[in-house]
Short mmCIF file of C-alpha atoms in Angstrom, two decimals:
data_model
loop_
_atom_site.label_atom_id
_atom_site.label_comp_id
_atom_site.label_asym_id
_atom_site.label_seq_id
_atom_site.Cartn_x
_atom_site.Cartn_y
_atom_site.Cartn_z
CA MET U 1 12.11 -21.03 -3.09
CA THR U 2 14.75 -18.47 -2.25
CA SER U 3 14.06 -15.14 -0.62
CA LYS U 4 16.13 -12.22 0.51
CA PRO U 5 16.15 -10.93 4.09
CA PRO U 6 13.57 -8.26 4.87
CA THR U 7 14.42 -4.61 4.57
CA LYS U 8 14.41 -2.42 7.64
CA ILE U 9 10.99 -1.13 8.67
CA PHE U 10 10.89 2.60 9.26
CA PRO U 11 9.14 3.36 12.59
CA ILE U 12 5.41 2.86 12.26
CA THR U 13 3.26 5.64 13.67
CA GLU U 14 0.03 3.74 13.12
CA PHE U 15 -0.19 0.16 11.89
CA LEU U 16 -3.96 -0.08 11.32
CA SER U 17 -6.10 3.02 10.86
CA ASP U 18 -9.88 3.32 10.49
CA LEU U 19 -11.00 5.95 8.03
CA PRO U 20 -13.18 8.35 10.04
CA THR U 21 -16.72 8.34 8.76
CA ASN U 22 -16.74 12.14 8.80
CA LEU U 23 -14.21 12.06 5.95
CA THR U 24 -16.69 10.34 3.65
CA PRO U 25 -20.15 11.41 4.84
CA GLN U 26 -21.51 11.94 1.32
CA PHE U 27 -20.30 8.47 0.33
CA LEU U 28 -22.28 6.92 3.16
CA ALA U 29 -25.46 8.96 2.67
CA PRO U 30 -27.15 9.49 -0.74
CA SER U 31 -28.21 13.05 -1.50
CA SER U 32 -31.89 13.85 -1.20
CA GLU U 33 -32.06 15.57 -4.59
CA ASN U 34 -31.51 12.71 -7.02
CA GLY U 35 -31.02 9.58 -4.97
CA LEU U 36 -27.36 9.41 -5.91
CA ALA U 37 -24.41 9.69 -3.59
CA SER U 38 -22.81 13.10 -3.94
CA GLY U 39 -19.40 11.77 -2.99
CA ARG U 40 -17.31 8.80 -4.06
CA LEU U 41 -14.30 6.90 -2.88
CA VAL U 42 -11.57 7.03 -5.52
CA ILE U 43 -8.76 4.56 -4.80
CA VAL U 44 -5.69 4.88 -7.04
CA GLY U 45 -2.91 2.38 -7.70
CA ASP U 46 0.87 2.88 -7.57
CA VAL U 47 1.71 6.37 -8.86
CA HIS U 48 5.52 6.33 -8.38
CA GLY U 49 5.97 10.05 -8.87
CA MET U 50 3.99 10.18 -12.14
CA ARG U 51 2.12 13.36 -11.26
CA LYS U 52 0.80 14.19 -14.73
CA SER U 53 -0.70 10.73 -15.07
CA LEU U 54 -2.35 11.05 -11.64
CA GLU U 55 -3.84 14.39 -12.63
CA ALA U 56 -5.10 12.90 -15.89
CA LEU U 57 -6.74 10.00 -14.03
CA LEU U 58 -8.44 12.30 -11.54
CA ASP U 59 -9.64 14.46 -14.44
CA LYS U 60 -11.08 11.42 -16.22
CA VAL U 61 -12.83 10.34 -13.03
CA GLY U 62 -14.18 13.87 -12.61
CA PHE U 63 -12.77 14.01 -9.11
CA ASN U 64 -14.29 16.86 -7.11
CA LYS U 65 -13.36 17.26 -3.47
CA ASN U 66 -15.99 19.96 -3.04
CA LYS U 67 -18.72 17.46 -3.96
CA GLY U 68 -17.51 14.96 -1.39
CA ASP U 69 -15.15 12.80 -3.46
CA TYR U 70 -12.42 11.28 -1.33
CA LEU U 71 -9.03 10.09 -2.60
CA ILE U 72 -7.13 7.09 -1.24
CA LEU U 73 -3.75 5.95 -2.60
CA VAL U 74 -2.51 2.36 -2.20
CA GLY U 75 1.11 3.28 -1.50
CA ASP U 76 4.20 3.76 -3.66
CA LEU U 77 3.17 7.33 -4.36
CA VAL U 78 6.86 8.16 -4.67
CA ASN U 79 10.15 7.00 -6.15
CA LYS U 80 11.49 6.28 -9.64
CA GLY U 81 9.09 8.66 -11.44
CA SER U 82 9.97 12.25 -12.26
CA ASP U 83 7.87 14.20 -9.71
CA SER U 84 7.53 12.53 -6.32
CA PRO U 85 7.26 15.91 -4.51
CA GLY U 86 4.45 16.93 -6.85
CA VAL U 87 2.51 13.74 -6.14
CA VAL U 88 2.83 14.18 -2.37
CA ASP U 89 1.84 17.86 -2.62
CA LEU U 90 -1.23 16.94 -4.68
CA ALA U 91 -2.25 14.27 -2.17
CA ILE U 92 -1.90 16.73 0.70
CA LYS U 93 -3.79 19.45 -1.21
CA LEU U 94 -6.68 17.08 -1.88
CA GLY U 95 -6.74 15.88 1.74
CA ALA U 96 -6.11 12.30 0.60
CA SER U 97 -5.46 9.23 2.67
CA ALA U 98 -2.82 6.66 1.75
CA VAL U 99 -0.98 3.64 3.09
CA ARG U 100 2.76 3.10 3.25
CA GLY U 101 4.30 1.14 0.40
CA ASN U 102 7.72 -0.46 0.19
CA HIS U 103 9.02 2.59 -1.68
CA GLU U 104 7.80 5.04 0.96
CA ASN U 105 9.51 2.80 3.52
CA ALA U 106 12.75 2.80 1.53
CA VAL U 107 12.68 6.57 0.97
CA LEU U 108 12.01 7.25 4.66
CA ASN U 109 14.95 5.05 5.65
CA ALA U 110 17.17 6.80 3.10
CA ALA U 111 16.12 10.22 4.40
CA ALA U 112 16.84 9.15 7.97
CA ALA U 113 20.30 7.94 6.93
CA ILE U 114 21.02 11.19 5.06
CA ASN U 115 20.07 13.25 8.11
CA ALA U 116 21.62 10.95 10.70
CA PRO U 117 24.61 12.10 12.78
CA LYS U 118 27.94 10.60 11.76
CA GLU U 119 28.12 8.35 14.82
CA ILE U 120 24.78 6.76 13.88
CA LEU U 121 25.97 6.04 10.35
CA GLN U 122 29.00 4.31 11.86
CA GLY U 123 26.78 1.81 13.62
CA ASP U 124 25.28 3.36 16.74
CA LEU U 125 21.58 3.43 15.85
CA THR U 126 20.37 4.41 19.31
CA GLY U 127 18.11 7.45 19.05
CA SER U 128 17.97 7.36 15.26
CA LEU U 129 14.75 8.37 13.56
CA ALA U 130 15.11 5.18 11.55
CA VAL U 131 14.92 2.94 14.62
CA PRO U 132 12.49 3.45 17.51
CA GLU U 133 13.67 3.27 21.11
CA ASN U 134 11.37 0.30 21.65
CA GLN U 135 12.15 -1.82 18.61
CA GLU U 136 9.30 -4.24 19.19
CA ALA U 137 6.88 -1.30 19.11
CA ASP U 138 7.98 -0.77 15.51
CA LEU U 139 5.94 -3.82 14.57
CA SER U 140 2.85 -2.31 16.18
CA GLY U 141 1.40 -5.63 17.22
CA GLY U 142 2.35 -7.37 13.98
CA THR U 143 3.47 -10.97 14.44
CA VAL U 144 6.63 -11.95 12.59
CA ARG U 145 5.68 -15.06 10.64
CA ASP U 146 8.29 -15.23 7.89
CA PRO U 147 11.00 -17.81 8.69
CA GLU U 148 13.63 -15.48 7.26
CA ILE U 149 12.58 -12.99 9.93
CA SER U 150 11.91 -15.33 12.83
CA ASN U 151 15.42 -16.79 12.65
CA LYS U 152 16.85 -13.37 13.43
CA SER U 153 16.43 -11.20 16.49
CA LEU U 154 14.14 -8.20 16.09
CA SER U 155 17.04 -5.87 16.73
CA THR U 156 19.10 -7.46 13.99
CA THR U 157 16.24 -7.49 11.49
CA ILE U 158 15.04 -3.95 12.09
CA GLY U 159 18.46 -2.46 12.56
CA MET U 160 20.14 -3.86 9.47
CA THR U 161 21.47 -1.24 7.10
CA VAL U 162 20.65 -1.51 3.40
CA LYS U 163 22.20 0.93 0.97
CA PRO U 164 19.44 2.72 -0.94
CA SER U 165 19.32 2.71 -4.72
CA PRO U 166 20.35 5.93 -6.49
CA ALA U 167 16.68 6.64 -7.30
CA THR U 168 15.66 6.19 -3.68
CA HIS U 169 18.50 8.42 -2.48
CA SER U 170 17.53 11.13 -4.98
CA THR U 171 13.87 10.95 -3.97
CA ALA U 172 14.78 11.28 -0.29
CA LEU U 173 16.81 14.42 -1.09
CA ALA U 174 14.01 15.90 -3.22
CA LEU U 175 11.28 15.63 -0.56
CA SER U 176 10.85 18.35 2.05
CA LYS U 177 10.62 17.65 5.78
CA HIS U 178 6.88 18.34 5.62
CA GLN U 179 6.45 15.83 2.80
CA LEU U 180 8.56 13.20 4.57
CA ASP U 181 6.63 13.72 7.80
CA TRP U 182 3.37 13.21 5.91
CA LEU U 183 4.68 9.94 4.44
CA ALA U 184 6.00 8.77 7.82
CA ALA U 185 2.56 9.19 9.39
CA LEU U 186 0.82 6.91 6.88
CA PRO U 187 -0.60 3.67 8.29
CA LEU U 188 0.24 0.29 6.78
CA ILE U 189 -3.42 -0.74 6.63
CA LEU U 190 -6.45 1.53 6.16
CA ARG U 191 -9.87 0.12 7.00
CA VAL U 192 -13.17 1.52 5.72
CA LYS U 193 -16.36 0.26 7.33
CA LEU U 194 -19.06 0.01 4.66
CA PRO U 195 -22.73 0.75 5.39
CA PRO U 196 -24.59 -2.51 6.07
CA GLY U 197 -26.85 -4.05 3.49
CA LEU U 198 -25.64 -2.09 0.48
CA SER U 199 -23.10 -4.26 -1.31
CA PRO U 200 -22.69 -8.01 -0.88
CA SER U 201 -19.99 -7.88 -3.59
CA LEU U 202 -17.70 -5.74 -1.43
CA GLY U 203 -18.70 -7.26 1.89
CA ASP U 204 -18.83 -5.40 5.16
CA THR U 205 -15.34 -3.95 5.18
CA LEU U 206 -12.99 -2.42 2.64
CA VAL U 207 -9.28 -2.60 3.44
CA VAL U 208 -6.45 -0.81 1.64
CA ALA U 209 -2.96 -2.31 1.96
CA HIS U 210 -0.01 -1.76 -0.33
CA ALA U 211 0.93 -5.33 -1.29
CA GLY U 212 -1.61 -7.57 0.38
CA LEU U 213 -2.64 -9.66 3.36
CA VAL U 214 -2.26 -13.27 4.48
CA PRO U 215 -5.56 -15.17 4.88
CA GLY U 216 -6.44 -16.45 8.34
CA ILE U 217 -4.52 -13.76 10.24
CA PRO U 218 -6.32 -10.83 11.92
CA LEU U 219 -5.53 -7.42 10.49
CA GLU U 220 -3.83 -6.39 13.73
CA GLU U 221 -1.45 -9.35 13.52
CA GLN U 222 -0.38 -9.13 9.89
CA ASN U 223 3.39 -9.09 9.33
CA PRO U 224 4.24 -5.45 8.47
CA HIS U 225 6.99 -6.43 6.04
CA ALA U 226 4.60 -8.75 4.22
CA VAL U 227 1.90 -6.05 4.04
CA MET U 228 4.35 -3.98 1.98
CA HIS U 229 5.91 -6.81 -0.08
CA VAL U 230 3.77 -9.97 -0.44
CA ARG U 231 2.93 -11.22 -3.93
CA SER U 232 2.14 -14.89 -3.39
CA LEU U 233 1.78 -17.46 -0.62
CA VAL U 234 3.51 -20.68 0.37
CA ARG U 235 1.52 -23.24 2.33
CA LYS U 236 3.12 -24.26 5.61
CA SER U 237 4.19 -27.88 5.55
CA ASP U 238 3.72 -28.70 9.24
CA GLU U 239 0.54 -26.75 10.04
CA ASP U 240 -2.41 -24.96 8.55
CA GLY U 241 -1.91 -21.53 7.11
CA PHE U 242 0.41 -19.72 4.72
CA MET U 243 3.69 -17.88 4.66
CA PRO U 244 4.01 -14.71 2.56
CA ALA U 245 6.39 -14.70 -0.39
CA GLU U 246 7.79 -11.71 -2.25
CA VAL U 247 8.29 -13.56 -5.54
CA SER U 248 5.32 -13.77 -7.88
CA GLY U 249 4.78 -17.52 -7.63
CA GLU U 250 2.25 -19.47 -9.65
CA GLU U 251 -0.74 -17.74 -8.09
CA SER U 252 -1.25 -14.36 -6.49
CA TRP U 253 -2.21 -14.28 -2.80
CA VAL U 254 -5.60 -13.09 -4.08
CA GLY U 255 -6.73 -16.63 -4.94
CA GLU U 256 -6.37 -17.89 -1.40
CA TRP U 257 -7.86 -14.68 -0.02
CA ASP U 258 -11.01 -15.18 -2.13
CA ARG U 259 -11.32 -18.81 -1.07
CA TRP U 260 -10.99 -17.81 2.59
CA GLN U 261 -13.54 -15.01 2.31
CA ASP U 262 -16.07 -17.39 0.75
CA LYS U 263 -16.05 -19.34 4.04
CA LEU U 264 -16.70 -16.30 6.23
CA ALA U 265 -20.03 -14.72 7.16
CA SER U 266 -18.54 -11.21 7.18
CA LYS U 267 -16.54 -10.48 4.01
CA THR U 268 -13.57 -8.13 3.60
CA THR U 269 -12.45 -6.75 0.24
CA VAL U 270 -8.81 -5.68 -0.11
CA VAL U 271 -7.64 -2.99 -2.53
CA PHE U 272 -3.89 -3.12 -3.12
CA GLY U 273 -1.05 -2.36 -5.54
CA HIS U 274 2.62 -3.44 -5.73
CA ASP U 275 2.31 -6.29 -8.27
CA ALA U 276 2.98 -4.54 -11.59
CA LYS U 277 3.93 -7.80 -13.28
CA ARG U 278 0.37 -9.10 -12.95
CA ARG U 279 -1.13 -5.69 -13.81
CA LEU U 280 -4.81 -5.16 -12.98
CA GLN U 281 -6.16 -7.96 -10.76
CA LEU U 282 -9.88 -8.35 -10.23
CA GLY U 283 -10.55 -11.02 -7.64
CA LYS U 284 -13.87 -11.65 -5.95
CA TYR U 285 -12.74 -9.93 -2.74
CA ALA U 286 -9.51 -8.25 -3.85
CA ILE U 287 -8.69 -5.55 -6.41
CA GLY U 288 -5.07 -5.07 -7.54
CA LEU U 289 -4.47 -1.63 -9.03
CA ASP U 290 -0.78 -1.60 -9.99
CA SER U 291 -1.08 -1.66 -13.77
CA GLY U 292 2.47 -0.52 -14.45
CA CYS U 293 2.11 3.22 -15.08
CA LEU U 294 5.74 3.63 -14.07
CA TYR U 295 6.78 1.55 -17.07
CA GLY U 296 4.57 3.36 -19.59
CA ASN U 297 1.36 1.37 -19.10
CA GLN U 298 -1.86 2.44 -17.37
CA LEU U 299 -2.62 4.16 -14.08
CA SER U 300 -5.71 2.59 -12.55
CA ALA U 301 -8.36 3.51 -10.02
CA VAL U 302 -11.45 1.87 -8.57
CA VAL U 303 -14.29 4.33 -8.06
CA ILE U 304 -16.84 3.34 -5.42
CA ALA U 305 -20.19 5.11 -5.22
CA VAL U 306 -23.66 4.61 -3.80
CA VAL U 307 -26.25 4.43 -6.59
CA ASP U 308 -29.92 3.68 -5.91
CA GLY U 309 -29.12 2.40 -2.45
CA GLN U 310 -26.38 0.02 -3.62
CA ILE U 311 -22.62 0.32 -3.74
CA GLU U 312 -21.22 0.20 -7.25
CA ARG U 313 -17.56 -0.03 -8.25
CA GLN U 314 -15.97 0.95 -11.54
CA ILE U 315 -12.42 0.55 -12.81
CA VAL U 316 -11.07 3.67 -14.55
CA GLN U 317 -7.68 3.78 -16.32
CA VAL U 318 -5.56 6.29 -18.22
CA GLU U 319 -2.45 5.72 -20.28
CA CYS U 320 0.78 6.98 -18.74
CA ILE U 321 1.59 10.50 -19.93
CA ASP U 322 4.76 10.96 -17.89
CA GLU U 323 8.18 9.82 -19.07
CA PRO U 324 8.29 6.09 -18.26
CA VAL U 325 11.30 4.43 -16.70
CA ALA U 326 13.03 1.26 -17.83
CA PRO U 327 12.22 -1.81 -15.71
CA THR U 328 15.05 -2.81 -13.43
CA VAL U 329 15.88 -5.61 -11.04
CA SER U 330 16.15 -4.08 -7.59
CA VAL U 331 17.96 -5.87 -4.78
CA ASP U 332 17.69 -2.98 -2.35
CA GLU U 333 13.90 -2.62 -2.12
CA GLY U 334 12.99 -6.30 -2.19
CA ASP U 335 12.22 -6.55 -5.90
CA LYS U 336 13.55 -9.84 -7.20
CA LYS U 337 11.90 -9.32 -10.58
CA VAL U 338 10.46 -6.39 -12.52
CA MET U 339 7.84 -4.76 -10.31
CA GLY U 340 6.60 -1.45 -8.92
#
């Protein structure tokens, strides 16, 4: 199986973030009036700048921030679609949380290159916003487990320059400093601790990550590049465990994740995006929400609410109402086949 070298990782402000419980108090505590939770978690798949479709989905869900609803986006809010600034502005207005996707990472790197001094563009990356002073800190505790990465020094891997696609360059120019700063502060993994005893189907913990996770590795040690790019897994030949792969493969990483969770006493459900080719994925302990809105298909969300003392989840979709884009094969952002 062939794979391309990893793209540069824009400096990570926070690798793993816990959603503060004060952001979703109504979700955790049913209202006293009718026994129903007055707030819900609404987790939305890859938007890619399709603002009108996002607004239509939130309207269909009946999203109401004033009643305690809380929005989380699985990454790839921006790029390729017609209104990336509008999507970011809407997320900020609604007080949403999100995780960094491969397209946020690419846009942030492009913006750093656009704004970099001439001497940095000529090869001196010291002091660049695109490369932290302590390069190992960029991985925020993540262990590099991909052989394509481990055969290179960290400085070579993180510092390599990849020319952005025209769409990525245009998106970087369209976003304001405030919008870019908001994207740069997004964690790679967002963890939500669920109230005990309410939902065996979701387990004890809900995790949002853009592309996925590798079974058997603690959240704090996940490979940051894989978190933004993984689609399938390759079993290691000389030891137990798996290596992440960006190509689709015969089976999504979700299959192995479900099998691993079945062996654990404390379960973790992952909500993710990134894999538009497979569309909506409903595993036992993983929910894939990239249903290809960018290409004229659906935009999907999972709505999680407390009803009669139990957590219930519902998939809600709308058809794309923005102008779709033609699928392309991207070499720059790690897309070997058609994907989001």
